[in-house]
XYZ file of C-alpha atoms in Angstrom:
517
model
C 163.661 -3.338 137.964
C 164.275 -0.242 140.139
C 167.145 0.581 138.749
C 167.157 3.619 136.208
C 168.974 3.222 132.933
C 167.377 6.315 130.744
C 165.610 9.318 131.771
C 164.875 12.504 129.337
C 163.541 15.660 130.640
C 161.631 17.936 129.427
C 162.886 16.783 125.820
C 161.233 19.661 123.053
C 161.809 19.366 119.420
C 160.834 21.562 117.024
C 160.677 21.706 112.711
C 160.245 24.325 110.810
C 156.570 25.452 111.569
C 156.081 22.486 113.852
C 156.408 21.586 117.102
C 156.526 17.877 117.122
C 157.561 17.596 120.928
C 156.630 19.388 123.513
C 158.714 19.139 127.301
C 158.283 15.259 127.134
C 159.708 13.192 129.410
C 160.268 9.899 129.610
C 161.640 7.211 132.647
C 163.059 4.114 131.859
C 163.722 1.161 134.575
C 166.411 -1.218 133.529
C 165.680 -4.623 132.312
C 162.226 -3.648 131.288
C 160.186 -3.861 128.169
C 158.847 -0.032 127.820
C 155.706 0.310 125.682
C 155.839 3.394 123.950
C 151.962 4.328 122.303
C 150.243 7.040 120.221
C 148.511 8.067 117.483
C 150.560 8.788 114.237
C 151.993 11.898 114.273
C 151.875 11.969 117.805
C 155.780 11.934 118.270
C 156.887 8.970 119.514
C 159.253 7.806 116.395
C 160.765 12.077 116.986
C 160.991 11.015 120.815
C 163.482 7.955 119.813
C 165.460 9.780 116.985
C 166.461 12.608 119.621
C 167.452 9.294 122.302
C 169.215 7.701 119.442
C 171.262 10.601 117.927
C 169.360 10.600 114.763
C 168.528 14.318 115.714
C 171.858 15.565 117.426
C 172.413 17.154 120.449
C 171.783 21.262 119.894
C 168.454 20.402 117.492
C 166.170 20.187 120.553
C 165.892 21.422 124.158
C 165.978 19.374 127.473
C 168.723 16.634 128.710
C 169.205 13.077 127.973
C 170.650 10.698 131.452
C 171.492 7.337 130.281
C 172.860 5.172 133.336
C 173.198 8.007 135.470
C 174.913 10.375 133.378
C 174.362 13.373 131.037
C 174.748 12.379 127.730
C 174.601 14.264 124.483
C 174.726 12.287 121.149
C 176.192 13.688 117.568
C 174.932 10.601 116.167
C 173.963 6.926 115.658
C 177.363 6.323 116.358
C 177.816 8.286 119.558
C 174.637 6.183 120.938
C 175.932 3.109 119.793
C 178.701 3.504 121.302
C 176.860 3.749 124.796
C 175.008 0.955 124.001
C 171.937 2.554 122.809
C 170.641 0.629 119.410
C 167.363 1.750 117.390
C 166.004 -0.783 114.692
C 163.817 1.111 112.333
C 160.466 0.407 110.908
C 161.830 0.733 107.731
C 164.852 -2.064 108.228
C 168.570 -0.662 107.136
C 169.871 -3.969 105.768
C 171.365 -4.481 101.983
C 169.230 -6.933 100.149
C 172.452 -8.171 97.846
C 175.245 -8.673 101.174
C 175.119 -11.776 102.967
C 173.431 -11.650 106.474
C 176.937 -11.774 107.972
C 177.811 -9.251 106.255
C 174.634 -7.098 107.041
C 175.713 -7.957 110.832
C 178.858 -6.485 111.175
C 178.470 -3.919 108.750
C 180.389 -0.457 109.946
C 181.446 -2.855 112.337
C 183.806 -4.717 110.144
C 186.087 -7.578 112.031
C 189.706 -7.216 110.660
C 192.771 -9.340 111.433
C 196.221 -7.783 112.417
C 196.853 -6.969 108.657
C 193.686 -4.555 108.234
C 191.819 -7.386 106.445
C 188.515 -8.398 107.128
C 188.701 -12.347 108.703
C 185.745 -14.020 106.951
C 185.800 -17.075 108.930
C 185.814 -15.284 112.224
C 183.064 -13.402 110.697
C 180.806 -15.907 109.705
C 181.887 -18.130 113.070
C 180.470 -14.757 114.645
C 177.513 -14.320 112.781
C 176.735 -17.911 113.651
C 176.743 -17.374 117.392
C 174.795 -14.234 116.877
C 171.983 -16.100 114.631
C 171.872 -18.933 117.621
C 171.087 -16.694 120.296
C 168.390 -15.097 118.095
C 167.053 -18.250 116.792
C 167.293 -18.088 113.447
C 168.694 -20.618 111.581
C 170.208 -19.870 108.591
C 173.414 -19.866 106.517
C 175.426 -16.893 107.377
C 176.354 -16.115 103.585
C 173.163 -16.040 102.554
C 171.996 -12.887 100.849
C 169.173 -10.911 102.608
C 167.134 -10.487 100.055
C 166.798 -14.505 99.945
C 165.297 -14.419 103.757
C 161.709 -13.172 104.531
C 160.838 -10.049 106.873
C 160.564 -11.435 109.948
C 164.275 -12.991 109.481
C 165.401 -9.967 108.599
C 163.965 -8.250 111.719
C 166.245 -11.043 113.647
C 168.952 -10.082 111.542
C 168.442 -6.709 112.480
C 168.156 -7.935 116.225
C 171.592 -9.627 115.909
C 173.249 -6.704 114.393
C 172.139 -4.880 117.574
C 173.371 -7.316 119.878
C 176.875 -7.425 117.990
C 177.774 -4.212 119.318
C 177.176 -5.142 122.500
C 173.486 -3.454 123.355
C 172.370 -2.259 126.729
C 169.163 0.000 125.160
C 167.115 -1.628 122.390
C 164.541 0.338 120.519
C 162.125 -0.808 118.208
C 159.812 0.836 115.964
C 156.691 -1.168 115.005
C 158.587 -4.206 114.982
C 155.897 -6.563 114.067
C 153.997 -4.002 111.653
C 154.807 -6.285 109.019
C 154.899 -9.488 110.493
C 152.657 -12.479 110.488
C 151.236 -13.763 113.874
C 154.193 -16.639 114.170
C 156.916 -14.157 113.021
C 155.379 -12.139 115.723
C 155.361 -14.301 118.582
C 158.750 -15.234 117.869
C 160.239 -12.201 117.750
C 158.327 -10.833 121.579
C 159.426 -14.310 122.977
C 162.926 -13.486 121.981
C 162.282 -10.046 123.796
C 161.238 -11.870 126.760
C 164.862 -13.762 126.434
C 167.003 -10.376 126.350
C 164.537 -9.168 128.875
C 166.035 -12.215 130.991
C 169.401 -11.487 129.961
C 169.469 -7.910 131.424
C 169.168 -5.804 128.128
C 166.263 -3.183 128.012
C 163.856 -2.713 125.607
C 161.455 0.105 124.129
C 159.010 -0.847 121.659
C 156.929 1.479 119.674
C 153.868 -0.570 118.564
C 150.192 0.012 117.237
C 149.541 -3.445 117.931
C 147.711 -3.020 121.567
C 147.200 -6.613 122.036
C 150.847 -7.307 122.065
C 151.522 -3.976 124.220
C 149.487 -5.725 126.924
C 151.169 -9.323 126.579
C 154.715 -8.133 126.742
C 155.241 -4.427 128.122
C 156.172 -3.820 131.881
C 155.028 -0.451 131.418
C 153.791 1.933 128.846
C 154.138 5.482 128.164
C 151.244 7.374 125.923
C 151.781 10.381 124.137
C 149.904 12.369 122.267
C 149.914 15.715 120.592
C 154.117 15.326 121.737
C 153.481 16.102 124.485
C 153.611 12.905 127.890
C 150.189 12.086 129.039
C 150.976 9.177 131.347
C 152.814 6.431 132.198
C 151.303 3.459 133.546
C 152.548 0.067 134.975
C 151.070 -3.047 132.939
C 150.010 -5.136 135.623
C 147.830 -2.543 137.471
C 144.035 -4.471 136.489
C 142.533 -0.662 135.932
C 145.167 -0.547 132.678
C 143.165 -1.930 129.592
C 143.254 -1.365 125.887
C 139.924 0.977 126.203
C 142.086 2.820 128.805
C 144.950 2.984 126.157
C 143.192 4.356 123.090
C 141.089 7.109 125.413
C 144.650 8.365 126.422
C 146.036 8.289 122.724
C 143.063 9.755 121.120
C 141.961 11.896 123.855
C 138.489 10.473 124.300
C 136.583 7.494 124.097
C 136.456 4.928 121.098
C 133.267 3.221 122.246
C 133.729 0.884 118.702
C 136.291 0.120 116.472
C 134.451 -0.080 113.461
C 131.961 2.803 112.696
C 128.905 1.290 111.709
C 127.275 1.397 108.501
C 124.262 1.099 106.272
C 124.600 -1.882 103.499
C 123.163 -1.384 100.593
C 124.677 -3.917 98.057
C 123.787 -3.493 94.245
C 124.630 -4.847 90.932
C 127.874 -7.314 90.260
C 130.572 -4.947 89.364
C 133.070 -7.429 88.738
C 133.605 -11.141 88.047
C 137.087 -12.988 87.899
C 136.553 -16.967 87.091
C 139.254 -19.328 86.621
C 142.219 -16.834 87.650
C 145.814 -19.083 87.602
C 149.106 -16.612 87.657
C 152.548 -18.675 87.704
C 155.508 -16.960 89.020
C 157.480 -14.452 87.313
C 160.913 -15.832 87.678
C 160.443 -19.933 88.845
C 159.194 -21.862 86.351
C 156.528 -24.016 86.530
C 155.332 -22.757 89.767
C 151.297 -21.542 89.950
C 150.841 -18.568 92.802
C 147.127 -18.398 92.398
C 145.126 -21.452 91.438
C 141.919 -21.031 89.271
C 140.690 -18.186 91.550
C 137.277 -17.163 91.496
C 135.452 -14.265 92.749
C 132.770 -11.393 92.711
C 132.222 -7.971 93.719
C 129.201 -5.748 93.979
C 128.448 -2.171 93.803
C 128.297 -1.105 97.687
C 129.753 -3.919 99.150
C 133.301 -4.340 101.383
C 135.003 -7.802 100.125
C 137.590 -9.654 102.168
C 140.024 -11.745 101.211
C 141.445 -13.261 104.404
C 145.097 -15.573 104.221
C 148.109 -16.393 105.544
C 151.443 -14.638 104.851
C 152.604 -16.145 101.166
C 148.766 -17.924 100.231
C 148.784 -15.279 97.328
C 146.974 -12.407 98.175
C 149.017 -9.398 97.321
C 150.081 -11.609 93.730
C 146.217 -11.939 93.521
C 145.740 -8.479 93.942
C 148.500 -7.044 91.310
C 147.855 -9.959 88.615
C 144.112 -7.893 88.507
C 145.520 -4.728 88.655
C 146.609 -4.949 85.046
C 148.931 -7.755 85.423
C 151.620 -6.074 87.294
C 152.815 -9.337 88.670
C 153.522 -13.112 87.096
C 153.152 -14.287 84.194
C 151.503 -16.792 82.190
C 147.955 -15.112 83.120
C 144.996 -17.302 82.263
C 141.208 -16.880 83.095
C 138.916 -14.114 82.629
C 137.988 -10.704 84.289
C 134.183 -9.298 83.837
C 133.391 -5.554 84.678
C 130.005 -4.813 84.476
C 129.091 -8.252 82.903
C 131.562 -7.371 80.281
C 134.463 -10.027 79.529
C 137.800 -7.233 79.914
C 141.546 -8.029 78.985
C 143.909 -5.086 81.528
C 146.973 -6.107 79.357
C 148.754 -3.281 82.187
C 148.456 -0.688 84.711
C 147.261 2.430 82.228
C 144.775 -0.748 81.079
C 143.350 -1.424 84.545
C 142.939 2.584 85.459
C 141.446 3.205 81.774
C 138.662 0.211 83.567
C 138.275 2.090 86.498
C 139.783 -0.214 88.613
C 142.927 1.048 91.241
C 145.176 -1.065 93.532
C 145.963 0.939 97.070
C 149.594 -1.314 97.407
C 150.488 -2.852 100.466
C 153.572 -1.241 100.745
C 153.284 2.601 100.895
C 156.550 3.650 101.128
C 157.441 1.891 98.456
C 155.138 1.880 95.686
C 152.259 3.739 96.977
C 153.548 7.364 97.377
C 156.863 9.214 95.879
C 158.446 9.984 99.156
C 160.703 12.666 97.675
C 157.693 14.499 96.321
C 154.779 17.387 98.002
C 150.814 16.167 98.556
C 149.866 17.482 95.506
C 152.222 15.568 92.932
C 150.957 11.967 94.927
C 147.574 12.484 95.028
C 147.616 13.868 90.804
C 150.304 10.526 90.227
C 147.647 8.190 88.892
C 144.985 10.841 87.734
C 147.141 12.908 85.440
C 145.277 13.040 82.127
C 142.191 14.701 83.824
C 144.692 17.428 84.323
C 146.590 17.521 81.003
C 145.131 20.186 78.648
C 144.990 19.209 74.367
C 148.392 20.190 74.384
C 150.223 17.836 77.232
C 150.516 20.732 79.759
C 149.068 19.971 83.308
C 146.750 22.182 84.735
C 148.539 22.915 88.205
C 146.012 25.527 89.843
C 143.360 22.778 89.283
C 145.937 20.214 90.677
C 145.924 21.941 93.839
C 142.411 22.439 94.046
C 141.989 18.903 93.730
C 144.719 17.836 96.341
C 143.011 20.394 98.403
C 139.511 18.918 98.002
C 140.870 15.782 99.144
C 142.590 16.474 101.825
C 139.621 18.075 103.514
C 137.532 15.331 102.853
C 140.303 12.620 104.268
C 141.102 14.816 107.028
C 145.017 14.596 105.561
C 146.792 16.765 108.803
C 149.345 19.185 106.723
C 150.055 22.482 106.947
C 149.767 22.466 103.596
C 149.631 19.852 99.796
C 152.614 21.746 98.619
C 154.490 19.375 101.923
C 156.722 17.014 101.083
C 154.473 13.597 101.441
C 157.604 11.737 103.201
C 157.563 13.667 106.814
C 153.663 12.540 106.881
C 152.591 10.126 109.704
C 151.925 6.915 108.585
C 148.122 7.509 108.836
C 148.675 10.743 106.552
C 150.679 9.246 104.009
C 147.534 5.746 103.852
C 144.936 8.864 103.267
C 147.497 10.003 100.762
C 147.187 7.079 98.682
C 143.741 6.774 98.990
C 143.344 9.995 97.699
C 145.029 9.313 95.041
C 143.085 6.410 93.833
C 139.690 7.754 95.072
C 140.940 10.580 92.399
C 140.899 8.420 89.181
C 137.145 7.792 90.297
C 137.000 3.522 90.427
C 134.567 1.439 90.240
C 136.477 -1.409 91.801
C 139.224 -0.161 94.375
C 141.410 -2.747 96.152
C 142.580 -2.116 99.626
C 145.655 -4.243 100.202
C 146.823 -3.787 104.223
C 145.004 -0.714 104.226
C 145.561 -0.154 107.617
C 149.400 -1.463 108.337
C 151.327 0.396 110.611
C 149.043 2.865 111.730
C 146.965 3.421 114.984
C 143.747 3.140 116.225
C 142.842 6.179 115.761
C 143.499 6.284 112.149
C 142.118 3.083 111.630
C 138.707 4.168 112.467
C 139.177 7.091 109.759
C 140.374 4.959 107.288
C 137.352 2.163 108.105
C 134.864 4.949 108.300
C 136.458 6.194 104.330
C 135.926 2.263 103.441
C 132.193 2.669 104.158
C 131.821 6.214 102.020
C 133.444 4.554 99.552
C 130.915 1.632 99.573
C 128.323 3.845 100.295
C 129.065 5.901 97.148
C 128.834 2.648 95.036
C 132.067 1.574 94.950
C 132.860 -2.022 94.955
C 135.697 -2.677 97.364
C 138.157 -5.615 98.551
C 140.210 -5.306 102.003
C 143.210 -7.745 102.077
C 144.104 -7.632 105.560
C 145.995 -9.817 107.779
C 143.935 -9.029 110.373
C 140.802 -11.536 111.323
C 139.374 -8.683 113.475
C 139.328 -5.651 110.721
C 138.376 -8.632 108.165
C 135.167 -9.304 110.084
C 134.702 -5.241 111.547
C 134.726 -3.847 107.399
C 133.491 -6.827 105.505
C 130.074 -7.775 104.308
C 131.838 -11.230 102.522
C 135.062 -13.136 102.981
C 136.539 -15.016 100.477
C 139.778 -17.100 102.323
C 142.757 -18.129 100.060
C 145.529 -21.033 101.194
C 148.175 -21.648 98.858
C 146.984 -19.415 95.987
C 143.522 -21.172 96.009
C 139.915 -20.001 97.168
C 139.071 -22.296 99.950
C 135.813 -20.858 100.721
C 133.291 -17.900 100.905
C 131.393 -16.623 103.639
C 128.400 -13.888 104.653
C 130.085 -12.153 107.341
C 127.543 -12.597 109.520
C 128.225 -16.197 109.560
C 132.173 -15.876 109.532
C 133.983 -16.204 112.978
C 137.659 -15.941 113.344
C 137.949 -19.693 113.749
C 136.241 -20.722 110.847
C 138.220 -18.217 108.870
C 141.826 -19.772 110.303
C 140.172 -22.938 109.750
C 139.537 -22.150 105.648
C 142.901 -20.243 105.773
C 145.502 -23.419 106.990
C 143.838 -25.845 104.692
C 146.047 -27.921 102.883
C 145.885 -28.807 99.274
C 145.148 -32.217 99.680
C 141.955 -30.748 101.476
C 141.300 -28.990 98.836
C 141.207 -31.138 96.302
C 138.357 -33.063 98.298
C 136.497 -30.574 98.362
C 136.369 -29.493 94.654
């Protein structure tokens, strides 16, 4: 553990009316697991793309020593070469190729007549999966396997070509807690076998269960590096040095002041869009009121997010039966322009996805869903009151851009979750669900996004969180509803709800269920 593998000095990195790093430097022992924290925005994911080749040598100032030499990388494949592998939060795997495939693509395994040998392939791929610990068939497309396989996938395409460096950006941001564990123990493992890692992570907690050390940064610019098993390093230590001062609480505080039932869904059964005969949400029922923060708390696949979009205008399954009330009135959302027309929005779980239009400014995002309150008699949009409105909002989320005419995809993470609120807050709901509204983004976001929750609440809004975390379930909520297997199984007063009795509702089986109907 004394030995040096990576060192950067003085690395700076500039974009065009940015400076995103600033004459950070970074030492990395090898065989370690390097924690690498800070607030979105703050440069860390810049820091790794410069290390990795993603930004070439000659796009940013300072010098790169990887195992005692000066090294300067064209690209991804100049790293690799070296050894030096980065796994993105965003994973770079084809759904429709088979996970052997995925492996040792750009890496293809050809036989003395230029043609790719399948068998030694897949007899590859095999080994590969073993020593990751995932067992499945090696010709089995991608798509087929959940996230957290495909983040071993990812793991064993890295140690295909033959990986010294590992880096890996928020890893477990969309992970449940087993998925989780399992991938950090198999860190531990390649810890053991001599290969270093550095892991970008929000997810403090697992910072202090697995890092040797941990660098902060903040602003791009180093603030300290610290070694985990010195007793003065805590999380409260942590989030002072990412957010520059203290975060006495997690979760501002607020004033409750619940009002009339906004909205009622009894008897709510959606089957699955594509296998028949198979029910993803069982006669759900639930309510809402006018200043209150609802929570629906489950484990990855008990139906939340198909809860979630089967109300938002049935944008998922099929077979819909039961009823939705909105202000005591009995409503049919037969779609999405339905469900806005009811003022009710659906901030998606997946941002990057189907939240924002990555290729697109500020402005166009937060207008996307709102558009008719901008559309004159004739069809044409009003643009200077567009940007007046993007501009309102991103004062009031505190949205850091130099400006809403900027391309929504170079946002932080943070930035581009007050993006989509903005755009929902926008068409003016009455009922706005929150699905992960916090994934992937640090603590000091969080607390701005929490503290929005409560304005929103405060302003009458009736809102649900789906989270899957028990923590920011019990910080934002005032009730909990828990859901196992696409059925309520039970309803608390937060002030009653612990996380035990919430993992307790959450992992009930059916047969449980059934008894206590």
């Amino acid at each position: 553990m004394n030995d040096t593998i990576l060192e950067m000095r003085s690395i700076t990195k500039r974009f065009p009316g940015v400076v995103a790093l600033s004459d950070v430097s970074l030492t990395v022992a090898r065989g370690e697991i390097h924690a690498i924290c800070g607030e979105n925005g703050a440069g860390k994911s810049t820091l790794m793309k410069v290390l990795s080749g993603v930004h070439p040598a000659g796009t940013y100032e300072g010098e790169i020593i990887f195992e005692g030499k000066p090294t300067r990388f064209g690209s991804i494949s100049d790293s690799e070469r070296e050894g030096i592998v980065i796994i993105h939060q965003e994973l770079a795997l084809v759904p429709y190729l088979s996970i052997a495939e995925n492996i040792f693509l750009g890496n293809e395994q050809h036989n003395k007549l230029g043609l790719i040998d399948w068998g030694h392939v897949n007899s590859l791929a095999y080994d590969l999966l073993n020593r990751v610990g995932l067992h499945e068939n090696t010709t089995t497309p991608v798509s087929q396997i959940g996230v957290g396989k495909q983040q071993l996938v990812e793991i064993a395409k890295a140690l295909s070509k033959n990986v010294k460096l590992l880096i890996l950006d928020e890893p477990t941001a969309a992970l449940n807690d087993n998925d989780s564990e399992h991938l950090l123990d198999l860190l531990r493992g390649l810890k053991n076998e001599g290969i270093t890692c550095i892991i970008i992570s929000h997810k403090l907690n697992e910072i202090m269960e697995i890092a040797d050390s941990t660098t902060i940064i903040r602003d791009g610019q180093t603030i300290r590096t610290m070694p985990m098993d010195d007793p003065e390093v805590t999380q409260d230590l942590i989030i002072k040095l990412m957010v520059g001062r203290e975060l006495e609480q997690r979760f501002p505080t607020r004033n409750v002041a619940i009002g009339e039932e906004v909205m009622r869904v009894e008897d709510w059964t959606v089957h699955h869009p594509t296998q028949s005969g198979r029910v993803v949400i069982d006669n759900a029922s639930l309510t809402v009121h006018a200043g209150e923060v609802v929570g629906i708390a489950g484990l990855m696949g008990a139906g939340r997010t198909e809860l979630a979009m089967s109300l938002f205008g049935r944008s998922y399954g099929r077979d819909i039966s039961g009823q939705i009330y909105l202000h005591g009135q009995a409503v049919t959302l037969h779609d999405v322009d339905d469900a806005i027309a009811h003022r009710l929005a659906y901030a998606t779980e997946d941002r990057k996805r189907y939240g924002l239009n990555l290729l697109a400014d500020i402005k166009t995002n937060i207008s996307a869903a709102g558009l008719k309150q901008l559309c004159s008699k004739i069809g044409w949009i009003n643009s200077n009151e567009e940007l007046q409105v993007a501009d309102h909002y991103r004062g009031q989320l505190n949205i850091k851009t130099p400006s809403v005419l900027y391309n929504v995809g170079k946002l932080s993470g943070g930035n581009q979750q007050k993006v989509v609120l903005s755009k929902w807050l926008y068409t003016d709901p009455d009922v706005l669900i929150l699905d992960e509204p916090t994934r992937g983004i640090d603590v000091g976001a969080k607390y701005e996004i929490y503290t929005h929750i409560n304005e929103m609440a405060a302003n009458g809004k009736a809102v649900i969180v789906i989270s899957s975390e028990l923590p920011e379930i019990l910080g934002v909520c005032d009730r909990v509803y828990t859901l196992a297997e696409g059925r309520i199984t039970g309803e608390l007063p937060i002030g009653v709800a612990t996380q035990e009795h919430l993992m307790a509702l959450m992992t009930q089986e059916k047969s449980e269920q059934k008894e206590l109907r």
